[in-house]
Tab-separated table of N, CA, C and O in Angstrom:
chain	number	residue	atom	x	y	z
J	1	MET	N	11.015	-5.944	-16.979
J	1	MET	CA	9.981	-5.532	-15.873
J	1	MET	C	11.091	-6.139	-14.472
J	1	MET	O	12.110	-6.758	-14.363
J	2	ASN	N	10.642	-5.229	-13.498
J	2	ASN	CA	11.388	-5.193	-12.563
J	2	ASN	C	11.229	-7.159	-11.724
J	2	ASN	O	9.754	-7.386	-11.703
J	3	SER	N	12.309	-7.348	-11.094
J	3	SER	CA	12.193	-8.911	-10.144
J	3	SER	C	11.297	-8.852	-8.577
J	3	SER	O	11.012	-6.994	-8.749
J	4	PRO	N	10.482	-9.635	-8.349
J	4	PRO	CA	10.346	-9.931	-7.288
J	4	PRO	C	10.865	-8.843	-5.910
J	4	PRO	O	10.320	-8.617	-5.148
J	5	ASP	N	12.343	-9.520	-6.260
J	5	ASP	CA	12.976	-8.625	-5.388
J	5	ASP	C	13.110	-7.063	-5.020
J	5	ASP	O	13.034	-6.388	-4.089
J	6	SER	N	12.672	-6.659	-5.803
J	6	SER	CA	12.684	-4.715	-6.085
J	6	SER	C	11.428	-4.386	-6.093
J	6	SER	O	11.047	-3.248	-5.170
J	7	LEU	N	10.432	-5.361	-5.226
J	7	LEU	CA	9.164	-5.304	-4.487
J	7	LEU	C	9.126	-4.806	-2.991
J	7	LEU	O	8.517	-4.428	-2.014
J	8	LEU	N	10.829	-5.112	-2.477
J	8	LEU	CA	11.105	-4.606	-1.307
J	8	LEU	C	11.535	-3.752	-0.921
J	8	LEU	O	12.602	-3.089	-1.238
J	9	PHE	N	10.386	-2.405	-0.857
J	9	PHE	CA	11.038	-1.272	-0.559
J	9	PHE	C	11.658	-1.208	0.494
J	9	PHE	O	11.417	-1.661	1.603
J	10	PRO	N	12.452	0.261	0.706
J	10	PRO	CA	12.687	0.689	1.950
J	10	PRO	C	11.424	0.591	2.712
J	10	PRO	O	10.492	1.865	2.350
J	11	GLY	N	11.669	0.441	4.181
J	11	GLY	CA	10.730	0.797	4.765
J	11	GLY	C	9.192	-0.970	5.173
J	11	GLY	O	8.334	-1.147	5.418
J	12	SER	N	9.774	-1.903	4.045
J	12	SER	CA	9.030	-2.950	3.939
J	12	SER	C	9.495	-3.876	5.740
J	12	SER	O	10.334	-3.639	6.298
J	13	ALA	N	8.293	-4.528	5.756
J	13	ALA	CA	8.814	-5.512	6.778
J	13	ALA	C	9.775	-6.512	6.587
J	13	ALA	O	10.325	-6.304	5.686
J	14	GLU	N	10.687	-6.626	7.953
J	14	GLU	CA	11.673	-6.996	8.677
J	14	GLU	C	11.507	-9.086	7.985
J	14	GLU	O	12.373	-9.258	7.304
J	15	ASP	N	10.755	-9.219	7.515
J	15	ASP	CA	10.349	-10.453	7.234
J	15	ASP	C	9.886	-10.576	5.694
J	15	ASP	O	9.923	-11.819	5.279
J	16	GLY	N	10.338	-9.586	5.057
J	16	GLY	CA	9.935	-9.554	3.535
J	16	GLY	C	8.875	-9.541	3.334
J	16	GLY	O	8.437	-9.370	1.962
J	17	ALA	N	7.635	-9.207	3.690
J	17	ALA	CA	6.252	-8.975	3.163
J	17	ALA	C	6.756	-7.408	2.676
J	17	ALA	O	7.279	-6.587	3.433
J	18	ALA	N	5.461	-7.741	1.778
J	18	ALA	CA	5.541	-6.230	1.137
J	18	ALA	C	4.148	-5.508	1.470
J	18	ALA	O	3.548	-5.876	1.931
J	19	VAL	N	4.408	-4.086	1.645
J	19	VAL	CA	4.119	-2.901	2.674
J	19	VAL	C	3.786	-2.007	1.740
J	19	VAL	O	4.263	-1.719	0.779
J	20	CYS	N	2.682	-1.167	2.090
J	20	CYS	CA	1.617	-0.413	1.109
J	20	CYS	C	3.003	0.886	0.945
J	20	CYS	O	3.594	1.298	2.353
J	21	SER	N	3.284	1.416	0.045
J	21	SER	CA	4.342	2.824	0.068
J	21	SER	C	3.873	3.851	0.545
J	21	SER	O	4.040	5.211	0.046
J	22	ALA	N	2.850	4.054	1.058
J	22	ALA	CA	1.445	5.366	1.591
J	22	ALA	C	2.533	5.683	2.334
J	22	ALA	O	2.738	4.861	3.502
J	23	LYS	N	2.625	6.736	2.721
J	23	LYS	CA	3.606	7.236	3.803
J	23	LYS	C	2.348	7.164	5.078
J	23	LYS	O	1.357	7.668	5.301
J	24	GLY	N	3.616	6.284	6.323
J	24	GLY	CA	2.916	6.102	7.545
J	24	GLY	C	2.172	4.881	7.401
J	24	GLY	O	1.564	4.233	8.793
J	25	CYS	N	1.852	4.232	6.257
J	25	CYS	CA	0.872	3.049	6.583
J	25	CYS	C	1.673	1.472	6.357
J	25	CYS	O	2.802	1.799	5.905
J	26	ARG	N	1.411	0.865	7.204
J	26	ARG	CA	2.386	-0.461	7.674
J	26	ARG	C	1.645	-1.710	6.977
J	26	ARG	O	1.424	-2.874	6.843
J	27	SER	N	0.448	-1.454	6.668
J	27	SER	CA	-0.782	-2.446	5.584
J	27	SER	C	0.054	-3.231	4.332
J	27	SER	O	0.910	-3.240	4.141
J	28	ASP	N	-0.317	-4.706	4.897
J	28	ASP	CA	0.156	-5.458	3.210
J	28	ASP	C	0.202	-4.960	2.725
J	28	ASP	O	-1.220	-4.708	1.740
J	29	ALA	N	0.949	-5.019	0.986
J	29	ALA	CA	0.252	-4.592	-0.468
J	29	ALA	C	-0.410	-5.943	-0.798
J	29	ALA	O	-0.338	-6.951	-0.768
J	30	VAL	N	-1.509	-5.127	-1.569
J	30	VAL	CA	-2.011	-6.263	-2.330
J	30	VAL	C	-1.935	-5.478	-3.788
J	30	VAL	O	-2.484	-6.513	-4.825
J	31	TRP	N	-1.593	-4.324	-4.294
J	31	TRP	CA	-1.443	-3.977	-5.702
J	31	TRP	C	-0.009	-3.367	-5.777
J	31	TRP	O	0.776	-2.677	-5.078
J	32	VAL	N	0.205	-3.276	-7.306
J	32	VAL	CA	1.246	-2.858	-7.516
J	32	VAL	C	0.859	-1.667	-8.260
J	32	VAL	O	-0.127	-2.248	-9.459
J	33	LEU	N	1.968	-0.629	-8.413
J	33	LEU	CA	1.470	0.796	-9.481
J	33	LEU	C	2.613	0.746	-9.788
J	33	LEU	O	3.609	1.262	-9.370
J	34	ALA	N	2.922	0.709	-11.776
J	34	ALA	CA	3.860	0.741	-12.137
J	34	ALA	C	3.846	1.670	-12.970
J	34	ALA	O	2.818	2.518	-13.606
J	35	TRP	N	5.015	2.576	-12.846
J	35	TRP	CA	4.937	4.536	-13.168
J	35	TRP	C	6.189	4.411	-14.111
J	35	TRP	O	7.478	3.874	-13.651
J	36	ASN	N	6.184	5.319	-14.782
J	36	ASN	CA	7.661	6.371	-14.923
J	36	ASN	C	7.414	7.687	-15.033
J	36	ASN	O	6.618	8.610	-15.428
J	37	ASN	N	8.577	8.386	-14.813
J	37	ASN	CA	8.379	9.846	-15.376
J	37	ASN	C	8.877	9.931	-16.442
J	37	ASN	O	10.470	9.621	-17.221
J	38	PRO	N	8.101	10.648	-17.673
J	38	PRO	CA	9.077	10.559	-19.171
J	38	PRO	C	10.290	11.514	-19.111
J	38	PRO	O	10.735	11.232	-19.918
J	39	LYS	N	9.994	12.700	-18.308
J	39	LYS	CA	11.379	13.146	-18.104
J	39	LYS	C	12.740	12.817	-17.691
J	39	LYS	O	14.040	13.091	-18.117
J	40	LEU	N	12.271	11.849	-17.539
J	40	LEU	CA	13.915	10.756	-16.242
J	40	LEU	C	13.985	9.445	-16.832
J	40	LEU	O	14.865	8.947	-17.132
J	41	HIS	N	12.744	8.965	-17.563
J	41	HIS	CA	12.873	7.689	-17.546
J	41	HIS	C	12.595	7.095	-19.461
J	41	HIS	O	12.059	7.767	-19.407
J	42	THR	N	13.183	5.952	-19.642
J	42	THR	CA	13.470	5.667	-21.258
J	42	THR	C	11.802	4.743	-21.014
J	42	THR	O	11.083	4.921	-20.198
J	43	PRO	N	10.829	4.940	-21.817
J	43	PRO	CA	9.401	4.533	-22.327
J	43	PRO	C	9.192	3.273	-21.793
J	43	PRO	O	8.402	2.751	-21.313
J	44	GLU	N	9.831	2.384	-21.336
J	44	GLU	CA	9.807	1.204	-21.271
J	44	GLU	C	10.082	0.742	-19.868
J	44	GLU	O	9.794	0.111	-18.870
J	45	ARG	N	10.767	1.703	-18.929
J	45	ARG	CA	11.523	1.482	-17.804
J	45	ARG	C	10.022	1.682	-17.005
J	45	ARG	O	9.411	2.326	-17.060
J	46	ARG	N	10.156	0.863	-15.801
J	46	ARG	CA	8.847	0.452	-15.085
J	46	ARG	C	9.528	0.636	-13.450
J	46	ARG	O	9.778	0.497	-13.206
J	47	LYS	N	8.999	1.671	-12.581
J	47	LYS	CA	9.228	1.753	-11.626
J	47	LYS	C	7.727	1.499	-10.998
J	47	LYS	O	6.780	1.754	-11.343
J	48	THR	N	7.842	1.001	-9.250
J	48	THR	CA	6.946	0.459	-8.926
J	48	THR	C	6.544	1.231	-7.102
J	48	THR	O	7.395	1.447	-6.584
J	49	TRP	N	5.283	1.184	-6.790
J	49	TRP	CA	4.732	1.652	-5.817
J	49	TRP	C	3.471	0.531	-5.650
J	49	TRP	O	2.954	-0.071	-6.294
J	50	LEU	N	4.019	0.157	-4.263
J	50	LEU	CA	3.224	-0.520	-3.544
J	50	LEU	C	2.021	-0.208	-3.065
J	50	LEU	O	2.255	0.829	-2.414
J	51	ALA	N	1.011	-0.787	-2.996
J	51	ALA	CA	-0.529	-0.235	-2.147
J	51	ALA	C	-1.295	-1.018	-1.613
J	51	ALA	O	-1.526	-2.261	-2.310
J	52	CYS	N	-1.626	-1.091	-0.700
J	52	CYS	CA	-3.141	-1.457	0.195
J	52	CYS	C	-4.660	-1.330	-0.248
J	52	CYS	O	-4.341	-0.137	-1.219
J	53	ASP	N	-5.277	-1.827	0.108
J	53	ASP	CA	-6.422	-1.150	-0.842
J	53	ASP	C	-7.054	-0.195	-0.264
J	53	ASP	O	-7.784	0.530	-1.552
J	54	GLU	N	-6.670	0.415	0.749
J	54	GLU	CA	-7.220	1.998	1.449
J	54	GLU	C	-6.714	2.649	0.535
J	54	GLU	O	-6.795	3.830	0.204
J	55	HIS	N	-5.358	2.920	0.030
J	55	HIS	CA	-4.411	3.927	-0.678
J	55	HIS	C	-4.389	3.527	-1.855
J	55	HIS	O	-3.898	4.202	-3.055
J	56	ARG	N	-4.144	2.304	-2.434
J	56	ARG	CA	-4.852	2.678	-4.104
J	56	ARG	C	-4.971	3.476	-4.924
J	56	ARG	O	-4.404	3.986	-5.983
J	57	GLU	N	-6.553	3.948	-4.765
J	57	GLU	CA	-7.175	4.670	-5.543
J	57	GLU	C	-5.961	6.559	-5.367
J	57	GLU	O	-5.391	7.151	-6.099
J	58	HIS	N	-5.804	7.170	-4.175
J	58	HIS	CA	-5.235	7.953	-3.565
J	58	HIS	C	-3.739	7.944	-4.517
J	58	HIS	O	-3.453	8.981	-5.149
J	59	LEU	N	-2.868	7.004	-4.268
J	59	LEU	CA	-2.084	6.719	-4.672
J	59	LEU	C	-1.981	6.723	-6.684
J	59	LEU	O	-1.241	7.133	-7.071
J	60	SER	N	-2.718	6.492	-7.171
J	60	SER	CA	-3.073	6.442	-8.236
J	60	SER	C	-3.251	7.433	-9.016
J	60	SER	O	-3.155	8.091	-9.988
J	61	GLN	N	-4.454	7.859	-8.560
J	61	GLN	CA	-4.482	9.668	-8.562
J	61	GLN	C	-3.401	10.410	-8.452
J	61	GLN	O	-2.846	11.192	-9.728
J	62	PHE	N	-2.316	10.394	-7.747
J	62	PHE	CA	-1.250	11.158	-7.770
J	62	PHE	C	-0.502	11.058	-8.570
J	62	PHE	O	0.457	11.543	-9.198
J	63	LEU	N	-0.056	9.729	-9.345
J	63	LEU	CA	0.519	9.879	-10.379
J	63	LEU	C	-0.326	9.559	-11.271
J	63	LEU	O	0.904	10.068	-12.535
J	64	GLY	N	-1.293	9.508	-11.850
J	64	GLY	CA	-2.315	9.752	-12.476
J	64	GLY	C	-2.144	10.872	-13.422
J	64	GLY	O	-1.755	11.318	-14.178
J	65	VAL	N	-2.473	12.040	-12.203
J	65	VAL	CA	-2.455	13.613	-12.793
J	65	VAL	C	-1.381	13.933	-12.997
J	65	VAL	O	-1.246	15.072	-14.106
J	66	ARG	N	-0.352	13.324	-13.142
J	66	ARG	CA	1.027	13.765	-13.780
J	66	ARG	C	1.225	12.739	-14.681
J	66	ARG	O	2.576	13.416	-15.294
J	67	GLY	N	0.788	11.927	-15.299
J	67	GLY	CA	0.642	11.825	-16.413
J	67	GLY	C	2.187	10.474	-16.121
J	67	GLY	O	2.662	9.975	-17.705
J	68	PHE	N	1.799	10.184	-15.116
J	68	PHE	CA	3.117	8.955	-14.818
J	68	PHE	C	2.914	7.356	-14.478
J	68	PHE	O	3.616	6.267	-15.281
J	69	LEU	N	1.629	6.995	-14.440
J	69	LEU	CA	0.894	5.975	-14.024
J	69	LEU	C	0.913	5.195	-15.404
J	69	LEU	O	0.108	5.572	-16.452
J	70	LYS	N	1.342	3.794	-15.334
J	70	LYS	CA	0.681	3.258	-16.344
J	70	LYS	C	0.244	1.608	-16.604
J	70	LYS	O	-0.512	1.493	-17.098
J	71	ASP	N	0.230	1.597	-15.061
J	71	ASP	CA	-0.464	0.067	-14.740
J	71	ASP	C	-0.840	-0.450	-13.451
J	71	ASP	O	0.013	0.375	-12.718
J	72	VAL	N	-1.613	-0.561	-13.314
J	72	VAL	CA	-2.029	-1.142	-11.775
J	72	VAL	C	-2.523	-2.530	-11.826
J	72	VAL	O	-3.856	-2.694	-12.525
J	73	VAL	N	-1.761	-3.546	-11.234
J	73	VAL	CA	-2.284	-4.955	-11.239
J	73	VAL	C	-1.788	-5.402	-10.079
J	73	VAL	O	-1.311	-4.603	-8.949
J	74	THR	N	-2.568	-6.378	-9.380
J	74	THR	CA	-2.354	-7.323	-8.127
J	74	THR	C	-1.065	-7.660	-7.920
J	74	THR	O	-0.481	-7.643	-9.070
J	75	LEU	N	-0.600	-7.748	-6.695
J	75	LEU	CA	0.775	-8.262	-6.358
J	75	LEU	C	1.193	-9.282	-6.593
J	75	LEU	O	2.177	-9.601	-7.476
J	76	ALA	N	-0.428	-10.401	-6.903
J	76	ALA	CA	0.034	-11.554	-7.265
J	76	ALA	C	0.394	-11.749	-8.911
J	76	ALA	O	1.181	-12.477	-9.490
J	77	GLU	N	-0.631	-10.859	-9.380
J	77	GLU	CA	0.087	-10.772	-11.347
J	77	GLU	C	1.026	-10.460	-11.329
J	77	GLU	O	1.984	-10.955	-12.210
J	78	TRP	N	1.511	-9.178	-10.622
J	78	TRP	CA	2.843	-8.967	-10.883
J	78	TRP	C	4.012	-9.619	-10.340
J	78	TRP	O	4.901	-10.038	-11.974
J	79	GLU	N	4.270	-10.381	-9.545
J	79	GLU	CA	4.794	-11.700	-9.366
J	79	GLU	C	4.900	-12.537	-10.390
J	79	GLU	O	6.102	-13.116	-10.545
J	80	GLY	N	3.634	-13.211	-10.900
J	80	GLY	CA	3.597	-14.047	-11.916
J	80	GLY	C	4.452	-13.671	-13.619
J	80	GLY	O	4.963	-14.386	-14.402
J	81	ARG	N	4.116	-12.305	-13.752
J	81	ARG	CA	4.846	-12.257	-14.583
J	81	ARG	C	6.400	-11.641	-14.892
J	81	ARG	O	6.686	-12.135	-15.696
J	82	SER	N	6.831	-11.228	-13.505
J	82	SER	CA	8.155	-11.856	-12.900
J	82	SER	C	8.636	-12.796	-13.044
J	82	SER	O	9.793	-12.930	-13.893
J	83	ALA	N	7.907	-14.031	-12.477
J	83	ALA	CA	8.735	-15.289	-12.551
J	83	ALA	C	8.657	-15.485	-14.303
J	83	ALA	O	9.466	-16.536	-14.468
J	84	SER	N	6.848	-14.978	-15.100
J	84	SER	CA	7.538	-15.411	-16.318
J	84	SER	C	8.196	-14.773	-17.290
J	84	SER	O	9.091	-15.240	-18.421
J	85	ASP	N	9.275	-13.940	-16.532
J	85	ASP	CA	9.907	-13.200	-17.592
J	85	ASP	C	11.708	-13.587	-17.005
J	85	ASP	O	12.458	-13.415	-18.160
J	86	GLY	N	11.796	-14.368	-15.991
J	86	GLY	CA	13.280	-14.523	-15.396
J	86	GLY	C	13.501	-15.983	-15.735
J	86	GLY	O	14.036	-16.343	-15.978
């Protein structure tokens, strides 16, 4: 699983706050969308996008129609999983 540090994507707020991955959105992230591209990644690999409440469904649909979306969980749950893994 990705570590919590991997949630600091390019464009994240300078104070380390996780922000939505939607283009142009600067809202705080609430959701983690775990995905992979089976043509490029091994089945267990998970890449992540962050989403605010407003963009969660749109980003999920974008990944889902391509068959990439694997899981959608709250940021708090994802960080809890990462803490228990490490």
